Coordinates of C-alpha atoms and ligand atoms in Angstrom, one line a residue:
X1 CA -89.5 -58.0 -14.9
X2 CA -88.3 -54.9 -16.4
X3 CA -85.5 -54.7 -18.6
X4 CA -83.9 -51.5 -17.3
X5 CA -84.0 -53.5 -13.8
X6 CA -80.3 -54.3 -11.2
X7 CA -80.8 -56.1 -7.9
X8 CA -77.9 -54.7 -5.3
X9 CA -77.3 -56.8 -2.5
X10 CA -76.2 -55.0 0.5
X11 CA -73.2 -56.5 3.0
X12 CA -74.2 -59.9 3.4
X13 CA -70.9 -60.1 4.9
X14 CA -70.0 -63.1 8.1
X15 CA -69.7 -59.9 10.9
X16 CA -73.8 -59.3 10.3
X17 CA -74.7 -62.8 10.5
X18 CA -75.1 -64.9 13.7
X19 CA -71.4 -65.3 15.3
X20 CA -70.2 -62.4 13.7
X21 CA -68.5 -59.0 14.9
X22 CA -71.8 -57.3 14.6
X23 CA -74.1 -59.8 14.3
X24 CA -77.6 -59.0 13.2
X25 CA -79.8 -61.6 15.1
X26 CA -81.4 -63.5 12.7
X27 CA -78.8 -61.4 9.2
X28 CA -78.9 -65.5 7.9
X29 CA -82.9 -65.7 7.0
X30 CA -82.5 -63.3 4.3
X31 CA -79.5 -65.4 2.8
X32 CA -81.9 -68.1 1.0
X33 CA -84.6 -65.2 -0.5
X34 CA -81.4 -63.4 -1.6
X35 CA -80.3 -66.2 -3.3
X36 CA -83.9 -66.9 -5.0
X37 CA -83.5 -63.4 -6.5
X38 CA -80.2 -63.7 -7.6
X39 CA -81.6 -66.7 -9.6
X40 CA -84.5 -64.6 -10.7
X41 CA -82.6 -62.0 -12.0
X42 CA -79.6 -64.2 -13.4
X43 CA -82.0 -66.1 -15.5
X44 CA -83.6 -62.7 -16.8
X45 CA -79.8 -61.6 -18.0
X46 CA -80.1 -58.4 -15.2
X47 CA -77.3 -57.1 -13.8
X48 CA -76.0 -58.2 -10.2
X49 CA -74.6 -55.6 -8.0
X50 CA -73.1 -56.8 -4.0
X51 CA -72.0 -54.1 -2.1
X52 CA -69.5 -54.9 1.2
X53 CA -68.3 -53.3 4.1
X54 CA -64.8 -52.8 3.5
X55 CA -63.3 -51.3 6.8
X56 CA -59.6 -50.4 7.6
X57 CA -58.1 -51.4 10.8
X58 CA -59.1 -48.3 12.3
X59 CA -61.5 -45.7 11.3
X60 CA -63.9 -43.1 13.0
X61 CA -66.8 -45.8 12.4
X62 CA -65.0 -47.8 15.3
X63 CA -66.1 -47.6 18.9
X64 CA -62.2 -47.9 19.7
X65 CA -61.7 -44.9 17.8
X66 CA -64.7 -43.0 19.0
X67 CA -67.7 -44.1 16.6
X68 CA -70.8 -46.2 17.3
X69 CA -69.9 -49.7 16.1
X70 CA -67.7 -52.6 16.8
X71 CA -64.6 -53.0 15.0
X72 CA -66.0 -55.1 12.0
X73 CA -65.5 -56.3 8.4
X74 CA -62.6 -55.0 8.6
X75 CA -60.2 -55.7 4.6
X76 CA -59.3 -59.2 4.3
X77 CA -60.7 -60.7 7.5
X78 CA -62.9 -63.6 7.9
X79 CA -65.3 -61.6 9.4
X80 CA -65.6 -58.8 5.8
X81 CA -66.0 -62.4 3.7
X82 CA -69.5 -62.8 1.8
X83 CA -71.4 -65.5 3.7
X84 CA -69.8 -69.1 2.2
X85 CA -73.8 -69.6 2.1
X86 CA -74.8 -66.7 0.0
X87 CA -74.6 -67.8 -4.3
X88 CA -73.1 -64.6 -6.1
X89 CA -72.6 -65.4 -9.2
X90 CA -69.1 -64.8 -11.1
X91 CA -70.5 -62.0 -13.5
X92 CA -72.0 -60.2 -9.8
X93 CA -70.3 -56.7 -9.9
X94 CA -68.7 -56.1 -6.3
X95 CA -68.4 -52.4 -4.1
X96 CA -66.4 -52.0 -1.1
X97 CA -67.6 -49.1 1.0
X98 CA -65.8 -48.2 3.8
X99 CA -62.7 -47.7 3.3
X100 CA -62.4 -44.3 3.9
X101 CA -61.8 -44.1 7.6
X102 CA -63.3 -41.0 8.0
X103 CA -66.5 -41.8 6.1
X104 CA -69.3 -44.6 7.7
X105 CA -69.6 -45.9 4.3
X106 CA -73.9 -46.5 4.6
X107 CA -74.7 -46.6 1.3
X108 CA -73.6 -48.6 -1.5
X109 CA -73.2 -45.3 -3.5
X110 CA -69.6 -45.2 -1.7
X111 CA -68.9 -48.0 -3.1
X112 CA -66.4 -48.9 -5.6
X113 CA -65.6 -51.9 -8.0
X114 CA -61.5 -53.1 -7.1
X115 CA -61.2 -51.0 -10.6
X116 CA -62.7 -47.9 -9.0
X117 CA -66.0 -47.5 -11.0
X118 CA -68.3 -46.2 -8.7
X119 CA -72.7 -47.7 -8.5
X120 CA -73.8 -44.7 -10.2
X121 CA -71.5 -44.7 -13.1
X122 CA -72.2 -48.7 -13.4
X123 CA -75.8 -48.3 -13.5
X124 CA -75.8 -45.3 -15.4
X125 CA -73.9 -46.8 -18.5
X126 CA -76.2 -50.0 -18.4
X127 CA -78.8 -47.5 -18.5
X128 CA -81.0 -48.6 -15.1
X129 CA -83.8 -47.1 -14.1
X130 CA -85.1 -49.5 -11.0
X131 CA -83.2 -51.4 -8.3
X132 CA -84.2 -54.0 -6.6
X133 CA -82.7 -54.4 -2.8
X134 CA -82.3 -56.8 -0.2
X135 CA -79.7 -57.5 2.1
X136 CA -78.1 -56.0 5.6
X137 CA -79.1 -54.0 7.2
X138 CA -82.4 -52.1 6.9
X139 CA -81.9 -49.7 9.0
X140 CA -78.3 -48.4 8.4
X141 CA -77.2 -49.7 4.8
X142 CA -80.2 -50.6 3.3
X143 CA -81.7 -47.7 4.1
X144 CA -79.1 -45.1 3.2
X145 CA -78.7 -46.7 0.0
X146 CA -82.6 -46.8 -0.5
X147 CA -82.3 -43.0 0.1
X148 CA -79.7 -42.2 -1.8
X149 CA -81.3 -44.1 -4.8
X150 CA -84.5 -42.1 -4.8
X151 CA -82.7 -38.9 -4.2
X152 CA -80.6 -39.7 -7.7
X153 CA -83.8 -40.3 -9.4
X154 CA -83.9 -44.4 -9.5
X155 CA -86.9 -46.0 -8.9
X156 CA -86.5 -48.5 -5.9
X157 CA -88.6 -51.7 -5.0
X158 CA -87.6 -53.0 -1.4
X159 CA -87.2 -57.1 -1.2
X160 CA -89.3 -56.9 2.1
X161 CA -88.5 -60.4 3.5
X162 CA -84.9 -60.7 2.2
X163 CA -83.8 -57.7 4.5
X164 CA -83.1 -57.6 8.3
X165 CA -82.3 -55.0 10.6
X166 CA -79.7 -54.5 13.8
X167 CA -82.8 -53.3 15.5
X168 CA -80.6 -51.2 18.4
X169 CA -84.0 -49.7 19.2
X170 CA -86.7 -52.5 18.4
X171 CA -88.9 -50.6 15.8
X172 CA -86.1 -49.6 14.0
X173 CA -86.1 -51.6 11.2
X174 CA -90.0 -50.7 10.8
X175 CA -89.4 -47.7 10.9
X176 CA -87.1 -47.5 8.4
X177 CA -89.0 -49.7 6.2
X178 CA -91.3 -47.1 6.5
X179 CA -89.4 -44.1 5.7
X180 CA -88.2 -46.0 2.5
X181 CA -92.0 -46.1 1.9
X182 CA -92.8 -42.8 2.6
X183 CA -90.1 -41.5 -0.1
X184 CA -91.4 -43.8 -3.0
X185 CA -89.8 -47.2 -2.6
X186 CA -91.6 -50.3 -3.8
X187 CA -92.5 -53.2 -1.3
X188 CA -92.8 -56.7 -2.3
X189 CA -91.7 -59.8 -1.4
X190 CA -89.1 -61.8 -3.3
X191 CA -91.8 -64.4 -4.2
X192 CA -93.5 -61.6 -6.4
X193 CA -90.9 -61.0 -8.4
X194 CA -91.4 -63.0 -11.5
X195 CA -95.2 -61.0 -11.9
X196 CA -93.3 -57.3 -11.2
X197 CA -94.5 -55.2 -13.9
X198 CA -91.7 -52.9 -13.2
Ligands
VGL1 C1 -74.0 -51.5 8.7 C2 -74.0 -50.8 10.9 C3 -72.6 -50.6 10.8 C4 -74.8 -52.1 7.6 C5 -72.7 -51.3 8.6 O1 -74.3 -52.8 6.7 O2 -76.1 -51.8 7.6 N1 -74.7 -51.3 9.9 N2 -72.0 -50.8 9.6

């Protein structure tokens, strides 16, 4: 593993897991590969990065006020908590995204640390040149924040199996795996993480 390396977990929050507001069918299964690269990459001394979907009560990315999604992960709710299952650990640096109620809040470059640092300025002081993601969900989050990464000159590798996707259309998720392909992101599972060159 690289030294220059920061794995960003995107929204593993209760609403995208089974029983929750917008539940992503089987959101859970990445949970335990999450949590074997958060061990990876606590044990190499990397930085941890979680971004979360940090909603007001209403916002324009609500269906009740005219956008595509369910009210969800909405500030302070059950529902906006980290699943009780997922292991950050206490040094994990965490975004909320969201919160401007005009904005959908996609990427995890809208995010913001409770002190209002924002991803880029983080991982641009510690100097990181590759980001490793996994997390919820492919094709919205995941994806924009894959995007975005490439576009701001990061090199990105993609934890194929610790990601899953709402799948609206069913070959979304593929798709967007896909397009993160297409625009230079790295796929590899989380078991091939210890031989990553980098
Ligand atoms: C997400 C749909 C709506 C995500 C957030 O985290 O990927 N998807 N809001």
């Amino acid at each position: 593993m690289i030294d220059k390396a920061a794995l960003l977990v995107v929204d593993i929050q209760n609403d995208f897991c089974p029983g929750g507001a917008l539940q992503i069918r089987d959101g859970d299964r990445v949970i335990e590969p999450v949590n074997r690269a958060i061990s990876v990459f606590t044990t190499a001394g990397l930085p941890i990065f979680a971004s979360r979907d940090w909603h007001p009560t209403q916002s324009l990315h609500f269906q009740e006020s005219g956008g595509p999604w369910p009210t969800h992960c909405v500030q302070g709710t059950v529902g906006a908590k980290f699943h009780p299952e997922l292991k950050l650990t206490d040094k994990t640096v965490v975004l909320s995204k969201g919160n401007n109620s005009e904005l959908q809040g996609y990427s995890a470059f809208e995010g913001v640390t409770d002190d209002g640092l924002t991803l880029l300025s983080i991982l641009e002081e510690l100097e990181t040149t590759r980001i490793y993601l996994c997390g919820l969900a492919t094709d919205y989050c995941v994806l924009s924040t894959a995007l975005e990464a490439l576009k701001l000159g990061f090199e990105v590798t993609l934890l194929t199996d610790a990601v899953a996707g709402v799948d609206i259309s069913p070959d979304s998720s593929e798709k967007a795996i896909r397009e993160m392909a297409d625009s230079g992101a790295v796929l590899i599972s989380v078991g091939e993480l210890d031989s990553v060159p980098g």
